[in-house]
Amino acid sequence: MKTFKTKLLTIALLLCGISASAYDFEANGLYYNLLSASGKTCELAGCSQDVMNMNIPASVTTRGITLTVSSIKESAFENNTNLLSVSFVDNPMTSVAANSFKGCTNLTQVELSNTLETIETGAFDGCPISKMVIPSNVKTVGAK
């Protein structure tokens, strides 16, 4: 019985340490999730409401460790009506995840990286984009 109580207490203490946020860390108003500590990669998971013109960096530093921003989380910015423009120019990622910017009803300008190869289904659905040049490297639009 004592072992059971000890295990139960351990589980309770571990649960208390779990973060309720939808991201692991924040830098310059952008939210990130760690993907691989050994590979030093992270994904962009969202942004604060005051970000209107977003430049997605190639890397970000947290706790003294520089991580490569290798992807965007699916639906990361869905229905974010504050975004006006997004630039991937300095980021070497190869795809834009499904529904990443879906419903961003004020997103009018998007600059894509020349390394981009795939724009997944619904990535920019519902966005009134007036300016976007799709690089010649893009081979797939609308499929995973």
XYZ file of N, CA and C in Angstrom:
432
model
N 0.813 -1.194 0.000
C 0.000 0.000 0.000
C 0.860 1.263 0.000
N 1.961 1.225 0.735
C 2.845 2.375 0.788
C 3.466 2.641 -0.579
N 3.818 1.594 -1.339
C 4.389 1.735 -2.680
C 3.375 2.387 -3.611
N 2.119 1.985 -3.507
C 1.064 2.560 -4.334
C 0.921 4.058 -4.063
N 0.925 4.458 -2.797
C 0.807 5.867 -2.432
C 2.008 6.662 -2.936
N 3.184 6.071 -2.867
C 4.394 6.732 -3.353
C 4.307 6.956 -4.854
N 3.848 5.935 -5.593
C 3.702 6.066 -7.045
C 2.647 7.108 -7.394
N 1.549 7.094 -6.664
C 0.484 8.053 -6.909
C 0.968 9.478 -6.645
N 1.725 9.683 -5.576
C 2.272 10.997 -5.261
C 3.250 11.446 -6.349
N 4.077 10.531 -6.837
C 5.033 10.842 -7.895
C 4.308 11.292 -9.160
N 3.260 10.574 -9.536
C 2.476 10.929 -10.722
C 1.839 12.300 -10.538
N 1.292 12.564 -9.369
C 0.658 13.855 -9.094
C 1.668 14.995 -9.204
N 2.862 14.800 -8.672
C 3.892 15.821 -8.754
C 4.327 16.066 -10.193
N 4.413 15.007 -10.999
C 4.772 15.155 -12.406
C 3.693 15.926 -13.160
N 2.448 15.639 -12.874
C 1.351 16.331 -13.537
C 1.330 17.806 -13.189
N 1.725 18.153 -12.009
C 1.767 19.558 -11.601
C 2.802 20.335 -12.411
N 3.814 19.657 -12.886
C 4.869 20.307 -13.652
C 4.571 20.440 -15.127
N 3.482 19.843 -15.604
C 3.134 19.915 -17.016
C 2.548 21.284 -17.312
N 3.032 21.904 -18.356
C 2.556 23.220 -18.746
C 1.218 23.117 -19.459
N 0.345 24.058 -19.198
C -0.961 24.074 -19.834
C -0.930 24.848 -21.148
N 0.199 25.445 -21.494
C 0.268 26.235 -22.722
C 0.376 25.333 -23.945
N 0.086 25.929 -25.097
C 0.110 25.184 -26.353
C 1.467 25.303 -27.043
N 2.457 25.792 -26.337
C 3.793 25.927 -26.919
C 4.848 25.765 -25.820
N 6.086 25.500 -26.260
C 7.173 25.258 -25.307
C 7.910 26.531 -24.895
N 8.077 27.476 -25.832
C 8.758 28.722 -25.491
C 8.370 29.830 -26.464
N 8.674 31.065 -26.060
C 8.331 32.252 -26.843
C 9.586 33.056 -27.110
N 9.687 33.633 -28.295
C 10.785 34.536 -28.634
C 10.258 35.591 -29.599
N 10.396 36.854 -29.232
C 9.980 37.975 -30.076
C 8.524 37.888 -30.528
N 7.651 37.444 -29.650
C 6.234 37.371 -29.964
C 5.798 36.135 -30.730
N 6.756 35.260 -31.060
C 6.429 34.020 -31.772
C 6.558 32.842 -30.812
N 5.666 31.862 -30.946
C 5.635 30.693 -30.068
C 6.173 29.476 -30.800
N 6.969 28.675 -30.075
C 7.637 27.520 -30.672
C 7.472 26.263 -29.822
N 7.538 25.117 -30.497
C 7.604 23.816 -29.833
C 8.928 23.167 -30.196
N 9.593 22.596 -29.214
C 10.822 21.859 -29.452
C 10.473 20.560 -30.162
N 11.132 20.277 -31.287
C 10.913 19.019 -32.009
C 11.983 18.000 -31.675
N 13.243 18.438 -31.661
C 14.345 17.525 -31.376
C 15.456 18.268 -30.655
N 15.724 17.854 -29.429
C 16.821 18.472 -28.669
C 18.159 18.111 -29.296
N 18.317 16.857 -29.688
C 19.593 16.425 -30.277
C 19.787 17.004 -31.674
N 18.691 17.132 -32.441
C 18.775 17.699 -33.777
C 18.673 19.211 -33.788
N 18.391 19.779 -32.616
C 18.264 21.228 -32.435
C 17.280 21.842 -33.427
N 16.044 21.269 -33.446
C 15.005 21.788 -34.317
C 13.748 22.110 -33.519
N 12.990 23.065 -34.032
C 11.717 23.438 -33.423
C 10.731 23.779 -34.526
N 9.448 23.864 -34.132
C 8.416 24.270 -35.076
C 7.770 25.551 -34.573
N 7.320 26.370 -35.499
C 6.588 27.578 -35.168
C 5.161 27.163 -34.855
N 4.654 27.553 -33.682
C 3.350 27.079 -33.212
C 2.294 28.172 -33.108
N 2.674 29.437 -33.273
C 1.714 30.524 -33.168
C 2.414 31.835 -32.875
N 1.623 32.842 -32.522
C 2.205 34.142 -32.203
C 1.284 34.906 -31.265
N 1.831 35.930 -30.646
C 1.029 36.782 -29.770
C 0.094 37.619 -30.639
N -0.951 38.130 -30.047
C -1.966 38.881 -30.795
C -1.458 40.205 -31.357
N -0.335 40.719 -30.843
C 0.155 41.994 -31.357
C 1.054 41.860 -32.576
N 1.339 40.621 -33.012
C 2.153 40.408 -34.215
C 1.260 40.592 -35.440
N 1.625 41.557 -36.286
C 0.850 41.816 -37.504
C 1.654 41.504 -38.760
N 2.954 41.770 -38.715
C 3.842 41.516 -39.839
C 4.904 40.543 -39.367
N 4.796 39.295 -39.789
C 5.646 38.235 -39.254
C 6.750 37.847 -40.228
N 7.976 37.850 -39.712
C 9.131 37.350 -40.455
C 9.558 36.061 -39.774
N 9.376 34.941 -40.438
C 9.702 33.642 -39.843
C 11.207 33.426 -39.953
N 11.898 33.367 -38.816
C 13.357 33.258 -38.843
C 13.836 31.850 -39.194
N 15.088 31.756 -39.610
C 15.708 30.462 -39.898
C 16.047 29.739 -38.600
N 16.336 30.515 -37.558
C 16.682 29.914 -36.268
C 16.236 30.844 -35.145
N 16.168 30.261 -33.956
C 15.773 31.008 -32.768
C 16.597 30.480 -31.593
N 16.927 31.366 -30.656
C 17.726 30.962 -29.509
C 16.881 31.016 -28.246
N 16.930 29.937 -27.481
C 16.252 29.874 -26.200
C 17.166 29.186 -25.199
N 17.260 29.750 -24.024
C 18.112 29.203 -22.956
C 19.543 28.944 -23.434
N 20.036 29.820 -24.291
C 21.403 29.726 -24.785
C 21.622 28.686 -25.876
N 20.553 28.074 -26.366
C 20.669 27.054 -27.413
C 19.984 27.564 -28.676
N 20.688 27.504 -29.802
C 20.117 27.930 -31.075
C 19.476 26.737 -31.767
N 18.194 26.912 -32.134
C 17.414 25.857 -32.780
C 17.011 26.301 -34.181
N 17.030 25.373 -35.121
C 16.562 25.642 -36.477
C 15.040 25.571 -36.493
N 14.402 26.571 -37.073
C 12.942 26.571 -37.225
C 12.659 25.785 -38.506
N 12.305 24.504 -38.335
C 12.213 23.613 -39.494
C 10.803 23.456 -40.050
N 9.783 23.915 -39.299
C 8.416 23.736 -39.793
C 7.452 24.652 -39.063
N 6.225 24.661 -39.574
C 5.125 25.366 -38.933
C 4.135 24.304 -38.496
N 3.645 24.409 -37.299
C 2.660 23.469 -36.788
C 1.367 23.596 -37.594
N 0.743 22.486 -37.888
C -0.535 22.494 -38.606
C -1.541 23.363 -37.854
N -2.219 24.224 -38.574
C -3.231 25.142 -38.036
C -2.671 26.161 -37.042
N -1.385 26.416 -37.090
C -0.731 27.294 -36.113
C -1.334 28.694 -36.029
N -1.718 29.267 -37.141
C -2.220 30.641 -37.152
C -3.675 30.704 -37.622
N -4.343 29.570 -37.638
C -5.712 29.502 -38.141
C -6.602 30.533 -37.449
N -7.316 31.296 -38.262
C -8.253 32.326 -37.810
C -7.609 33.489 -37.058
N -6.313 33.711 -37.266
C -5.640 34.865 -36.668
C -5.919 36.073 -37.563
N -6.810 36.930 -37.124
C -7.218 38.071 -37.941
C -6.293 39.280 -37.800
N -5.265 39.172 -36.974
C -4.320 40.278 -36.814
C -3.187 40.246 -37.831
N -2.903 39.078 -38.404
C -1.794 38.964 -39.360
C -2.105 39.695 -40.660
N -1.181 40.563 -41.059
C -1.299 41.306 -42.312
C -0.340 40.774 -43.366
N 0.869 40.378 -42.915
C 1.873 39.866 -43.848
C 2.754 38.819 -43.169
N 3.263 37.905 -43.996
C 4.140 36.838 -43.516
C 5.283 36.684 -44.512
N 6.496 36.582 -43.990
C 7.668 36.370 -44.844
C 8.419 35.126 -44.398
N 8.685 34.246 -45.357
C 9.473 33.035 -45.136
C 10.863 33.178 -45.754
N 11.155 34.337 -46.330
C 12.333 34.531 -47.157
C 13.631 34.047 -46.503
N 13.800 34.317 -45.224
C 15.042 33.936 -44.549
C 15.008 32.528 -43.972
N 13.917 31.806 -44.156
C 13.775 30.474 -43.569
C 13.905 29.399 -44.640
N 14.723 28.369 -44.393
C 14.931 27.309 -45.390
C 13.927 26.156 -45.334
N 12.778 26.310 -44.656
C 11.837 25.198 -44.577
C 11.321 24.839 -45.963
N 10.906 23.591 -46.099
C 10.498 23.090 -47.407
C 8.994 22.954 -47.590
N 8.200 23.131 -46.507
C 6.753 23.049 -46.694
C 6.012 23.967 -45.731
N 4.804 24.341 -46.156
C 3.888 25.093 -45.313
C 2.800 24.099 -44.928
N 2.615 23.874 -43.642
C 1.697 22.855 -43.137
C 0.240 23.161 -43.469
N -0.573 22.110 -43.459
C -2.005 22.224 -43.727
C -2.657 23.215 -42.768
N -3.504 24.042 -43.315
C -4.310 25.007 -42.549
C -3.495 26.001 -41.719
N -2.206 26.141 -42.009
C -1.337 27.023 -41.221
C -1.902 28.422 -41.051
N -2.406 28.997 -42.119
C -2.896 30.373 -42.094
C -4.373 30.452 -42.499
N -5.051 29.346 -42.439
C -6.464 29.283 -42.825
C -7.282 30.296 -42.018
N -8.108 31.058 -42.720
C -8.986 31.999 -42.037
C -8.320 33.264 -41.538
N -7.092 33.521 -41.944
C -6.416 34.775 -41.585
C -6.950 35.841 -42.544
N -8.078 36.407 -42.188
C -8.853 37.243 -43.101
C -8.249 38.614 -43.416
N -7.130 38.940 -42.802
C -6.436 40.189 -43.126
C -5.051 39.949 -43.715
N -4.715 38.701 -43.946
C -3.400 38.363 -44.511
C -3.418 38.634 -46.014
N -2.717 39.687 -46.416
C -2.732 40.080 -47.826
C -1.399 39.887 -48.532
N -0.293 39.793 -47.778
C 1.017 39.655 -48.410
C 1.772 38.475 -47.823
N 2.294 37.622 -48.712
C 3.070 36.456 -48.301
C 4.311 36.385 -49.179
N 5.481 36.320 -48.544
C 6.743 36.130 -49.263
C 7.266 34.742 -48.910
N 7.437 33.910 -49.921
C 7.857 32.524 -49.713
C 9.340 32.342 -50.005
N 9.939 31.388 -49.339
C 11.352 31.063 -49.525
C 11.547 30.268 -50.809
N 12.692 30.437 -51.429
C 13.028 29.664 -52.636
C 13.264 28.194 -52.331
N 13.390 27.837 -51.049
C 13.582 26.428 -50.677
C 12.262 25.684 -50.538
N 11.151 26.416 -50.583
C 9.828 25.821 -50.394
C 9.507 24.843 -51.529
N 9.007 23.654 -51.157
C 8.657 22.626 -52.136
C 7.180 22.252 -52.102
N 6.532 22.424 -50.931
C 5.145 21.982 -50.762
C 4.336 23.014 -49.990
N 3.139 23.296 -50.501
C 2.154 24.089 -49.771
C 0.988 23.134 -49.552
N 0.806 22.711 -48.303
C -0.181 21.674 -47.998
C -1.616 22.198 -48.048
N -2.550 21.275 -48.049
C -3.974 21.567 -48.174
C -4.442 22.629 -47.188
N -5.122 23.639 -47.716
C -5.733 24.662 -46.882
C -4.784 25.634 -46.225
N -3.514 25.616 -46.592
C -2.519 26.460 -45.923
C -2.919 27.932 -45.890
N -3.528 28.421 -46.958
C -3.902 29.833 -47.032
C -5.396 30.024 -47.350
N -6.224 29.023 -47.064
C -7.668 29.127 -47.327
C -8.280 30.313 -46.583
N -9.069 31.089 -47.286
C -9.769 32.211 -46.668
C -8.923 33.447 -46.472
N -7.719 33.466 -47.036
C -6.844 34.632 -46.923
C -6.971 35.476 -48.190
N -7.200 36.776 -48.052
C -7.335 37.646 -49.227
C -5.974 38.098 -49.760
N -5.112 37.154 -50.073
C -3.740 37.467 -50.485
C -3.744 38.201 -51.818
N -3.123 39.368 -51.817
C -3.024 40.150 -53.041
C -1.626 40.070 -53.642
N -0.667 39.606 -52.850
C 0.707 39.520 -53.336
C 1.376 38.256 -52.805
N 1.652 37.304 -53.718
C 2.404 36.103 -53.360
C 3.001 35.523 -54.633
N 4.298 35.347 -54.632
C 4.981 34.708 -55.747
C 5.347 33.297 -55.299
N 4.871 32.307 -56.038
C 5.173 30.915 -55.702
C 6.480 30.538 -56.392
N 7.511 30.199 -55.597
C 8.818 29.866 -56.163
C 8.762 28.653 -57.100
N 9.679 28.579 -58.020
C 9.709 27.476 -58.991
C 9.993 26.126 -58.340
N 10.570 26.123 -57.123
C 10.836 24.861 -56.416
C 9.575 24.180 -55.930
N 8.461 24.928 -55.802
C 7.216 24.350 -55.298
C 6.684 23.347 -56.313
N 6.595 22.089 -55.864
C 6.150 20.991 -56.728
C 4.729 20.561 -56.402
N 4.285 20.802 -55.149
C 2.968 20.340 -54.701
C 2.234 21.471 -54.004
N 0.997 21.691 -54.432
C 0.130 22.661 -53.776
C -1.183 21.949 -53.473
N -1.559 21.941 -52.208
C -2.844 21.386 -51.814
C -2.861 19.930 -51.442
N -1.737 19.302 -51.257
C -1.695 17.902 -50.831
C -0.579 17.736 -49.826
N -0.739 16.732 -48.982
C 0.303 16.452 -47.985
C 1.322 15.511 -48.564
